Short mmCIF file of C-alpha atoms in Angstrom, two decimals:
data_model
loop_
_atom_site.label_atom_id
_atom_site.label_comp_id
_atom_site.label_asym_id
_atom_site.label_seq_id
_atom_site.Cartn_x
_atom_site.Cartn_y
_atom_site.Cartn_z
CA MET A 1 -0.14 -0.03 0.01
CA ILE A 2 1.09 3.55 -0.79
CA GLY A 3 -0.74 6.80 -0.37
CA SER A 4 -0.34 10.45 0.84
CA SER A 5 -2.16 12.75 3.23
CA TYR A 6 -5.50 10.91 3.97
CA GLU A 7 -4.61 8.12 1.74
CA GLY A 8 -1.51 7.84 3.94
CA PHE A 9 -3.79 7.77 6.97
CA THR A 10 -5.54 4.86 5.09
CA VAL A 11 -2.18 3.21 4.72
CA VAL A 12 -1.39 3.46 8.45
CA MET A 13 -5.03 2.19 9.42
CA ALA A 14 -4.08 -1.05 7.50
CA LEU A 15 -1.06 -1.42 9.61
CA LEU A 16 -3.23 -2.04 12.55
CA HIS A 17 -3.59 -5.85 12.68
CA PRO A 18 -2.61 -6.09 9.22
CA HIS A 19 -4.04 -8.61 6.73
CA PRO A 20 -1.51 -11.31 5.82
CA ALA A 21 -1.55 -10.06 2.08
CA LEU A 22 -0.06 -6.73 3.19
CA LYS A 23 3.67 -7.08 2.53
CA VAL A 24 5.07 -3.73 2.39
CA ALA A 25 3.72 -0.12 3.08
CA ALA A 26 4.70 3.57 2.48
CA PRO A 27 2.49 6.01 4.32
CA GLN A 28 3.26 9.52 2.81
CA SER A 29 2.46 12.77 4.78
CA PRO A 30 -0.10 10.70 6.54
CA MET A 31 -2.66 12.42 8.96
CA ILE A 32 -1.90 10.77 12.22
CA ASP A 33 -2.92 13.08 15.06
CA GLY A 34 -5.44 15.75 13.87
CA TRP A 35 -5.36 17.66 17.16
CA MET A 36 -1.78 17.67 18.16
CA GLY A 37 -0.17 18.73 14.83
CA ASP A 38 -1.91 17.47 11.60
CA ASP A 39 -4.87 18.69 9.66
CA TRP A 40 -7.22 20.26 12.26
CA PHE A 41 -5.43 21.81 15.07
CA HIS A 42 -1.74 22.31 16.27
CA TYR A 43 -1.46 22.19 19.95
CA GLY A 44 -5.18 23.34 20.33
CA ALA A 45 -5.30 26.17 17.82
CA PHE A 46 -7.79 25.57 15.06
CA ARG A 47 -6.62 25.69 11.52
CA LEU A 48 -9.14 28.00 9.53
CA THR A 49 -7.48 26.98 6.21
CA ASN A 50 -9.20 23.58 6.50
CA ILE A 51 -12.63 25.00 6.49
CA GLY A 52 -13.00 24.98 2.85
CA TRP A 53 -11.76 21.30 2.52
CA LEU A 54 -14.33 20.33 5.17
CA GLY A 55 -17.08 21.89 3.17
CA GLY A 56 -15.97 20.32 -0.19
CA GLN A 57 -15.73 16.82 1.34
CA THR A 58 -18.95 16.82 3.59
CA GLY A 59 -21.32 19.39 2.11
CA TYR A 60 -22.16 17.60 -1.16
CA LYS A 61 -22.65 14.28 -2.58
CA GLY A 62 -19.54 13.69 -4.74
CA ALA A 63 -17.04 16.43 -5.49
CA GLY A 64 -18.30 19.64 -3.97
CA LYS A 65 -17.08 23.32 -3.86
CA ALA A 66 -16.69 25.11 -0.76
CA PRO A 67 -19.11 27.73 0.13
CA PRO A 68 -17.44 31.26 -0.40
CA SER A 69 -15.84 32.62 2.84
CA GLY A 70 -16.92 36.24 2.07
CA GLY A 71 -14.73 38.94 0.45
CA TYR A 72 -11.42 38.03 -1.35
CA ASP A 73 -9.16 38.86 1.65
CA ASP A 74 -9.60 35.99 4.24
CA TYR A 75 -7.85 37.87 6.67
CA ASP A 76 -10.74 40.37 6.73
CA ASN A 77 -13.22 37.61 6.47
CA PHE A 78 -12.20 35.89 9.59
CA ARG A 79 -10.99 38.53 11.95
CA LYS A 80 -14.54 40.12 12.09
CA ILE A 81 -16.21 37.10 13.49
CA SER A 82 -15.46 33.85 15.47
CA ALA A 83 -15.30 30.62 13.74
CA GLY A 84 -18.49 29.57 15.52
CA ASP A 85 -20.54 32.42 14.20
CA TRP A 86 -18.78 32.06 10.63
CA ALA A 87 -20.19 28.55 10.65
CA LYS A 88 -23.76 29.65 11.41
CA LYS A 89 -23.45 32.63 8.82
CA SER A 90 -22.26 30.08 6.12
CA GLY A 91 -24.37 27.02 6.96
CA TYR A 92 -21.38 25.05 8.08
CA ASP A 93 -23.35 24.45 11.43
CA GLN A 94 -25.31 21.85 9.26
CA LEU A 95 -22.26 19.66 8.69
CA PRO A 96 -22.03 16.77 11.26
CA TYR A 97 -18.38 16.92 11.43
CA TRP A 98 -18.10 20.60 12.04
CA ASN A 99 -20.33 20.10 14.93
CA ARG A 100 -18.36 17.15 16.26
CA MET A 101 -15.20 19.32 16.17
CA VAL A 102 -17.08 22.06 18.12
CA GLN A 103 -18.11 19.59 20.77
CA HIS A 104 -14.55 18.74 21.11
CA PRO A 105 -12.16 21.72 21.34
CA ALA A 106 -9.63 19.85 23.85
CA TYR A 107 -7.76 16.64 23.39
CA ASP A 108 -10.29 14.46 24.83
CA GLU A 109 -10.82 10.86 23.88
CA PHE A 110 -12.61 11.65 20.74
CA TRP A 111 -8.91 13.07 19.47
CA SER A 112 -6.65 10.78 21.45
CA GLY A 113 -8.61 7.72 20.51
CA GLN A 114 -7.90 8.02 16.88
CA ALA A 115 -4.30 9.10 17.22
CA LEU A 116 -2.51 6.41 15.17
CA ASP A 117 0.91 6.82 16.32
CA THR A 118 -0.49 5.77 19.94
CA LEU A 119 -2.46 2.92 18.41
CA LEU A 120 0.47 1.59 16.42
CA ALA A 121 2.56 1.59 19.57
CA ALA A 122 0.11 -0.49 21.34
CA SER A 123 0.07 -3.02 18.42
CA PRO A 124 2.95 -2.52 16.11
CA SER A 125 3.22 -4.77 12.90
CA ASN A 126 5.88 -6.41 11.22
CA VAL A 127 5.10 -5.13 7.74
CA PRO A 128 8.31 -3.29 6.48
CA THR A 129 7.28 0.50 6.28
CA LEU A 130 8.75 3.45 4.72
CA TRP A 131 7.42 6.71 6.29
CA GLU A 132 7.69 9.85 4.36
CA GLN A 133 7.28 13.67 5.40
CA GLY A 134 8.10 16.92 3.85
CA LEU A 135 10.37 19.13 5.90
CA TRP A 136 7.84 22.15 5.17
CA ASP A 137 4.64 20.09 5.07
CA GLN A 138 2.06 22.77 5.48
CA GLU A 139 -0.74 20.20 6.23
CA ASP A 140 0.55 17.06 8.08
CA MET A 141 3.81 18.00 9.73
CA TRP A 142 3.23 15.79 12.68
CA GLY A 143 2.31 12.07 11.48
CA ALA A 144 5.26 10.50 9.87
CA ILE A 145 7.91 11.67 12.08
CA HIS A 146 5.96 10.82 15.42
CA SER A 147 4.86 7.37 14.21
CA TYR A 148 8.48 6.42 13.20
CA GLU A 149 9.80 7.69 16.61
CA THR A 150 7.03 5.70 18.46
CA LEU A 151 7.59 2.54 16.75
CA VAL A 152 11.36 2.78 17.32
CA LYS A 153 10.90 3.32 20.82
CA ALA A 154 8.63 0.20 21.05
CA GLY A 155 11.42 -1.86 19.58
CA HIS A 156 10.47 -1.86 15.94
CA ALA A 157 13.42 -0.11 14.39
CA SER A 158 14.31 -2.94 12.10
CA ASN A 159 11.36 -2.69 9.89
CA ASN A 160 10.55 1.20 9.86
CA TYR A 161 12.35 3.81 7.87
CA ILE A 162 11.83 7.47 7.62
CA VAL A 163 12.53 9.92 4.69
CA MET A 164 12.24 13.65 5.17
CA GLY A 165 12.78 15.76 1.98
CA PRO A 166 12.65 19.47 1.10
CA TRP A 167 8.94 19.26 0.18
CA ARG A 168 5.42 20.66 0.94
CA HIS A 169 2.63 18.50 1.43
CA SER A 170 2.56 15.48 -1.08
CA GLN A 171 5.08 16.92 -3.31
CA ILE A 172 6.65 13.54 -3.50
CA ASN A 173 3.90 12.87 -5.96
CA ARG A 174 4.99 15.81 -8.29
CA GLU A 175 8.30 17.32 -9.23
CA GLY A 176 10.79 18.11 -6.43
CA ARG A 177 13.47 20.40 -7.93
CA SER A 178 12.43 23.51 -5.77
CA LEU A 179 10.22 24.95 -3.32
CA GLY A 180 9.35 28.71 -3.46
CA PRO A 181 12.52 30.47 -4.12
CA PHE A 182 14.80 27.46 -3.28
CA ASN A 183 16.39 25.07 -5.64
CA TRP A 184 17.53 21.64 -5.02
CA ASN A 185 20.04 19.23 -6.36
CA GLY A 186 17.93 17.49 -8.95
CA ASP A 187 14.46 16.18 -8.69
CA THR A 188 14.44 15.05 -4.91
CA ALA A 189 10.90 13.71 -5.41
CA ALA A 190 11.89 11.53 -8.20
CA GLN A 191 15.11 10.52 -6.28
CA TYR A 192 12.77 9.38 -3.50
CA ARG A 193 10.36 7.59 -5.82
CA GLU A 194 13.04 5.83 -7.86
CA ASP A 195 15.94 5.12 -5.44
CA MET A 196 13.95 4.51 -2.44
CA VAL A 197 10.48 3.49 -2.79
CA LEU A 198 10.55 1.29 -6.03
CA PRO A 199 13.48 -0.79 -4.84
CA PHE A 200 11.89 -1.10 -1.41
CA PHE A 201 8.68 -2.34 -2.95
CA ASN A 202 10.38 -4.63 -5.49
CA GLN A 203 12.21 -6.47 -2.78
CA TYR A 204 9.04 -7.34 -1.02
CA LEU A 205 6.60 -7.61 -3.89
CA LYS A 206 8.67 -8.93 -6.75
CA ASP A 207 11.36 -10.87 -4.84
CA GLY A 208 13.85 -8.31 -6.12
CA PRO A 209 17.34 -7.74 -4.62
CA ALA A 210 17.65 -6.81 -1.02
CA VAL A 211 17.73 -3.12 -0.34
CA THR A 212 19.87 -1.61 2.25
CA LEU A 213 17.85 1.60 3.18
CA PRO A 214 19.31 3.80 5.97
CA ALA A 215 17.27 4.10 9.01
CA ALA A 216 16.64 7.76 8.09
CA ALA A 217 17.27 9.63 4.94
CA ILE A 218 16.99 13.34 5.79
CA TYR A 219 17.67 16.17 3.20
CA ASN A 220 20.21 18.64 4.41
CA THR A 221 18.41 22.01 3.54
CA ALA A 222 21.42 24.21 3.74
CA GLU A 223 24.20 21.91 2.08
CA ASN A 224 21.57 20.75 -0.53
CA HIS A 225 22.05 16.99 -0.36
CA TRP A 226 20.68 13.89 1.31
CA ASP A 227 22.18 12.97 4.55
CA HIS A 228 21.70 9.20 5.62
CA PHE A 229 21.63 8.20 9.33
CA ASN A 230 21.73 4.81 11.16
CA LYS A 231 19.78 6.35 13.93
CA TRP A 232 17.78 9.57 13.98
CA PRO A 233 17.06 12.14 15.50
CA LEU A 234 20.45 12.89 16.34
CA ALA A 235 19.41 15.11 19.18
CA CYS A 236 16.23 15.62 21.04
CA GLU A 237 15.09 16.26 24.52
CA THR A 238 14.76 12.66 25.68
CA GLY A 239 15.89 9.36 24.27
CA CYS A 240 18.71 10.69 21.90
CA GLU A 241 22.24 10.36 22.31
CA THR A 242 22.80 14.11 21.94
CA PRO A 243 20.82 16.38 24.39
CA LEU A 244 19.39 19.80 23.14
CA THR A 245 21.34 22.88 23.35
CA PRO A 246 19.60 26.21 24.50
CA ILE A 247 19.89 29.26 22.61
CA TYR A 248 18.66 32.01 24.78
CA LEU A 249 16.49 35.06 24.06
CA GLN A 250 18.49 38.06 25.42
CA GLY A 251 18.14 41.80 25.95
CA ASP A 252 18.23 44.13 23.13
CA LYS A 253 16.72 41.32 21.07
CA GLY A 254 19.88 39.45 21.11
CA LEU A 255 20.09 35.72 20.81
CA GLY A 256 23.00 33.56 21.98
CA PHE A 257 24.07 30.33 23.79
CA GLU A 258 24.71 32.08 26.93
CA LYS A 259 22.15 33.23 29.40
CA ALA A 260 21.83 37.06 29.50
CA ALA A 261 20.59 39.45 32.43
CA SER A 262 17.16 39.00 33.63
CA GLY A 263 14.44 41.25 31.93
CA ASP A 264 11.61 41.08 29.57
CA ASP A 265 10.23 42.41 26.30
CA SER A 266 6.70 43.45 26.04
CA TYR A 267 4.08 43.79 22.91
CA VAL A 268 0.39 44.16 22.68
CA SER A 269 -1.37 41.42 21.09
CA ASP A 270 -4.50 42.65 19.36
CA PRO A 271 -7.25 40.13 17.96
CA ALA A 272 -8.51 43.03 15.80
CA ASN A 273 -4.92 43.11 14.20
CA PRO A 274 -3.57 39.77 14.26
CA VAL A 275 -0.09 38.78 12.72
CA PRO A 276 -0.75 37.54 9.07
CA HIS A 277 1.07 34.21 8.08
CA LEU A 278 1.40 35.68 4.51
CA PRO A 279 1.28 39.30 3.18
CA ARG A 280 -2.10 40.54 2.65
CA PRO A 281 -4.46 39.99 0.90
CA VAL A 282 -4.58 36.46 2.11
CA ASN A 283 -7.01 34.07 -0.01
CA PHE A 284 -6.94 30.37 0.93
CA ASP A 285 -7.09 29.85 -2.79
CA ASP A 286 -4.41 32.21 -4.03
CA GLY A 287 -1.87 29.60 -4.91
CA ARG A 288 0.59 30.46 -1.95
CA TRP A 289 -0.59 27.72 0.31
CA GLY A 290 1.85 25.12 -0.82
CA ASP A 291 4.98 27.04 -0.09
CA TRP A 292 3.96 29.44 2.67
CA LEU A 293 6.38 27.90 5.13
CA VAL A 294 9.35 29.07 3.17
CA GLN A 295 8.30 32.61 2.67
CA ASP A 296 10.46 35.40 3.72
CA GLN A 297 9.53 36.11 7.26
CA ARG A 298 10.68 39.89 6.88
CA SER A 299 7.06 40.35 5.89
CA VAL A 300 6.33 40.47 9.67
CA ASP A 301 9.85 41.28 11.17
CA GLY A 302 9.64 44.92 12.57
CA ARG A 303 5.84 44.63 13.46
CA PRO A 304 5.53 45.83 17.25
CA ASP A 305 3.87 42.69 18.00
CA VAL A 306 6.41 40.33 16.69
CA MET A 307 9.71 40.05 18.83
CA SER A 308 12.61 39.12 16.56
CA TYR A 309 15.76 37.84 18.36
CA THR A 310 19.01 37.63 16.43
CA SER A 311 22.43 36.19 16.97
CA PRO A 312 25.62 37.96 15.72
CA VAL A 313 26.89 36.86 12.36
CA LEU A 314 28.27 33.34 12.52
CA THR A 315 31.90 32.71 12.04
CA LYS A 316 31.51 28.96 12.03
CA THR A 317 28.84 26.45 11.06
CA VAL A 318 26.06 25.60 13.61
CA LYS A 319 24.40 22.18 12.51
CA VAL A 320 21.12 21.08 13.83
CA SER A 321 19.75 17.74 13.19
CA GLY A 322 16.72 16.60 15.26
CA VAL A 323 13.95 17.89 17.21
CA PRO A 324 13.89 21.47 18.58
CA MET A 325 11.79 22.56 21.55
CA ALA A 326 10.46 25.95 22.33
CA ASP A 327 10.87 26.91 26.01
CA ILE A 328 9.03 30.20 26.53
CA PHE A 329 8.51 32.03 29.87
CA ALA A 330 5.81 34.75 29.55
CA LYS A 331 3.18 36.56 31.48
CA THR A 332 0.08 38.27 29.98
CA THR A 333 -2.57 40.70 31.17
CA GLY A 334 -5.24 38.28 29.62
CA THR A 335 -6.37 34.87 30.89
CA ASP A 336 -5.49 33.05 27.56
CA GLY A 337 -3.15 33.32 24.56
CA ASP A 338 -1.22 31.85 21.93
CA PHE A 339 2.56 31.61 21.39
CA VAL A 340 4.09 31.15 17.90
CA VAL A 341 7.81 30.38 17.89
CA LYS A 342 9.88 30.36 14.71
CA LEU A 343 13.52 29.24 14.25
CA ILE A 344 14.82 31.24 11.20
CA ASP A 345 17.91 31.27 9.25
CA VAL A 346 18.83 34.91 8.33
CA TYR A 347 20.70 34.95 5.08
CA PRO A 348 23.74 37.58 4.60
CA ASP A 349 22.74 41.00 3.52
CA GLU A 350 24.42 40.20 0.07
CA VAL A 351 24.27 36.86 -1.60
CA ALA A 352 26.45 37.06 -4.70
CA SER A 353 24.90 34.06 -6.39
CA ASN A 354 21.33 35.40 -6.01
CA THR A 355 21.00 38.89 -4.99
CA LYS A 356 17.28 38.40 -4.27
CA MET A 357 18.24 36.25 -1.31
CA GLY A 358 20.11 38.96 0.46
CA GLY A 359 18.79 39.09 4.10
CA TYR A 360 16.13 36.45 3.44
CA GLN A 361 14.58 35.06 6.65
CA LEU A 362 13.89 31.48 6.27
CA ALA A 363 11.88 29.64 8.73
CA ILE A 364 13.21 26.24 9.15
CA SER A 365 10.93 25.21 11.91
CA LEU A 366 7.86 26.96 13.45
CA ASP A 367 4.64 26.05 15.27
CA ILE A 368 1.91 27.52 17.46
CA PHE A 369 0.78 26.55 21.16
CA ARG A 370 -2.56 27.64 22.74
CA GLY A 371 -1.69 28.81 26.27
CA ARG A 372 -4.77 27.30 27.98
CA TYR A 373 -3.17 23.86 27.37
CA ARG A 374 0.10 24.62 29.02
CA LYS A 375 -0.71 22.17 31.94
CA SER A 376 -2.92 19.67 30.24
CA PHE A 377 -4.18 18.91 26.76
CA SER A 378 -7.18 17.55 28.00
CA ASN A 379 -8.34 20.06 30.71
CA PRO A 380 -7.53 23.71 29.61
CA THR A 381 -7.35 26.28 32.31
CA ALA A 382 -7.16 30.04 32.37
CA ILE A 383 -3.66 31.88 32.47
CA PRO A 384 -3.24 33.64 35.63
CA THR A 385 -3.05 37.25 34.76
CA GLY A 386 0.38 38.85 35.32
CA LYS A 387 2.09 35.80 36.43
CA VAL A 388 4.86 34.19 34.47
CA GLN A 389 4.15 30.77 33.01
CA GLU A 390 6.12 28.25 30.84
CA TYR A 391 5.07 27.25 27.59
CA LYS A 392 7.20 24.36 26.31
CA PHE A 393 6.45 22.47 23.16
CA ARG A 394 8.17 20.57 20.44
CA LEU A 395 8.79 22.24 17.18
CA PRO A 396 9.00 20.31 13.87
CA ALA A 397 12.08 18.26 12.99
CA VAL A 398 15.16 19.86 11.26
CA ASN A 399 18.32 18.82 9.42
CA HIS A 400 19.81 22.10 8.66
CA GLU A 401 23.16 23.94 8.73
CA PHE A 402 23.49 27.73 9.83
CA LEU A 403 26.44 28.55 7.76
CA PRO A 404 29.16 31.20 8.50
CA GLY A 405 27.88 34.65 7.54
CA HIS A 406 24.33 33.84 8.44
CA ARG A 407 22.57 34.67 11.63
CA ILE A 408 20.11 32.69 13.71
CA MET A 409 16.78 34.30 14.58
CA VAL A 410 13.93 33.19 16.86
CA GLN A 411 10.53 35.14 16.34
CA VAL A 412 7.95 35.04 18.93
CA GLN A 413 4.42 36.26 18.47
CA SER A 414 0.82 35.47 19.56
CA SER A 415 -1.08 35.03 16.28
CA LEU A 416 -0.60 33.43 12.97
CA PHE A 417 -3.78 34.49 10.92
CA PRO A 418 -5.86 33.43 9.18
CA LEU A 419 -4.00 30.23 9.05
CA TYR A 420 -4.99 29.64 12.85
CA ASP A 421 -8.29 31.09 14.32
CA ARG A 422 -7.91 34.17 16.78
CA ASN A 423 -7.42 33.73 20.39
CA PRO A 424 -9.76 35.97 22.17
CA GLN A 425 -7.05 36.23 24.94
CA THR A 426 -10.09 35.97 27.64
CA PHE A 427 -10.55 32.52 28.82
CA VAL A 428 -13.93 30.94 27.62
CA PRO A 429 -14.97 27.40 27.62
CA ASN A 430 -15.03 27.04 23.80
CA ILE A 431 -13.03 29.37 21.56
CA PHE A 432 -15.32 28.18 18.74
CA LEU A 433 -18.23 29.84 20.52
CA ALA A 434 -16.50 33.10 21.72
CA LYS A 435 -18.49 36.31 21.60
CA PRO A 436 -17.35 39.56 20.03
CA GLY A 437 -16.92 41.05 23.62
CA ASP A 438 -14.44 38.12 24.41
CA TYR A 439 -11.72 39.41 22.01
CA LYS A 440 -9.44 41.89 23.88
CA LYS A 441 -6.01 43.28 23.52
CA ALA A 442 -3.34 41.83 25.89
CA THR A 443 0.08 42.95 26.89
CA VAL A 444 2.63 39.95 26.62
CA SER A 445 5.93 39.98 28.22
CA ILE A 446 8.57 37.53 27.21
CA GLU A 447 10.98 36.79 30.04
CA HIS A 448 14.83 36.43 29.52
CA GLY A 449 17.65 35.59 31.85
CA GLY A 450 17.72 34.08 35.21
CA ALA A 451 15.37 31.29 36.31
CA THR A 452 12.84 32.20 33.65
CA ALA A 453 15.30 32.32 30.75
CA SER A 454 13.14 31.84 27.45
CA ALA A 455 15.11 29.80 24.95
CA VAL A 456 14.76 27.53 22.07
CA LEU A 457 16.45 24.18 22.72
CA LEU A 458 18.35 23.32 19.49
CA PRO A 459 19.58 19.91 18.28
CA VAL A 460 23.08 20.94 17.77
CA VAL A 461 25.29 18.21 16.52
CA PRO A 462 29.01 18.53 15.40
CA ALA A 463 29.39 19.79 11.79
CA GLU A 464 31.49 17.72 9.31
#
C-alpha cells in the first residue's frame, strides 16, 4: 500500500492488525493526530484553512465546492467573526463533522482515541514500512515522524524507515526540484520514488534484490544533499544520544548560547490586528498555500507585536539535526493567549549567487501553542493574569546548517492568522463559541535571563 495525506492515513490504518496479504507499506505525509499537529489543530489552535476542505468533502454528494468565505481577503473575512459564528453564517453548522469538532475543542478521547501513532505503538506490525514527510509540509507535519519515533521506541526499528525531504505536502507525487525560491540538487521527489520506494517495493513484492535503506534519509536543507543516518533524530529532549542545546533570548533582541541578564520584552497582541501568516491580501485559494512555510519572514519582522531575537553573524557552522523545543516563559494581562515560535536562518545581506536572497529570513521550523493547554491538553485552564508561566512545546524536526555569514533568529508572536483562528485572549470554555466582547487586547511580556530564561532548545550536533 502507498498513499499520501488522508490516503496515507488509510495506509496506516491497514498497519493495525494487518491482513496477511499486506507485504510492504509507504505512508506519505499521513494524517496521524489531527489535534496535536496535523490537519485540524496544532496544540489546540484551530486551522481555519481547512474549513474549505471540510465543506467540499462533507457538504455535497460527490465532489463539491466549498461555500465562499466572504470577500477576497480571508484575513478580513475571519477577523470580523468567530469561527462558530462564521459557521452559522455560512451554513457550516449543518455539517455533522463541524459540529463534532465544536463539541471537542480539547484533546479528549475523541481525538486521543484516533491518534494512530499511539495505536501503532500498542499494536505494532511486522510489515516493512517506509514513512515519508516533507520538511515544510504545510498540512501534516506531525504524523510520519511521530509514528516512526514511536515505533522505534517500541522496539520496531528493524522494519521502519523514515524519509524527510525538502517538500511541501504531497510534493513527492510531483516534481521536487524546488520549493518557493529554493532550488534543490535535482528532482528530489523523483530520487525518493526511484531510489527508495521502487527498490523497497520490488524487494517485497517482486522478490527483488535486498535493499539496504538507511534508518533515516533526511535532506540537508542548507548543504543541498541527502544525509543518511543509522539512527535519527541525532538530538532531542529525551531518548537521543545528544541532548538539546539552549539558545537564549537576550536583552536588546539578542540571541546567544549564554544566558543574559534578567529582563523582559513586551508587546500588545490585538485580536483585531493579528499577525498575518502571509502578506495581505490572504486568500486560501491564491496559490501560495503550498510554499508559505518557506516565505520570507521579513514580511512581519519589525511589527511591534513580533519579537525578533537575532544572533551575531556566525563565524562557524552551527548544524542542527533533530527535534527542537520551544521553551518560553511569559506573562500576559489576558487570561488566555497563543505563542508562535519560529526558528529562522537569516541570510547574509548580500548573496552574490542570487541577489534576491540577500537578507532572506527562512523559517526552518515553526509552530503555535495555545496557552490554555500549558498544563494539560485535555483540561484547559485560564492563564493567571500577570504571572509568569512556562510554555514548552516541540517544534517540527530539522536537518539544517546555519552557515558562516548567516545569523540565527527566533521570532515570538501571539497570532498566525488567518491560518489559525484568533485567540480571544479571554478564557472562555470553547473558543469556537467566543463572543465579540471576549476578544480583547493583551500585553504579553517575554522573559529572558535568570530562572525564567526563554530559549529554543536546539538539536546541535558536530558539523562535518
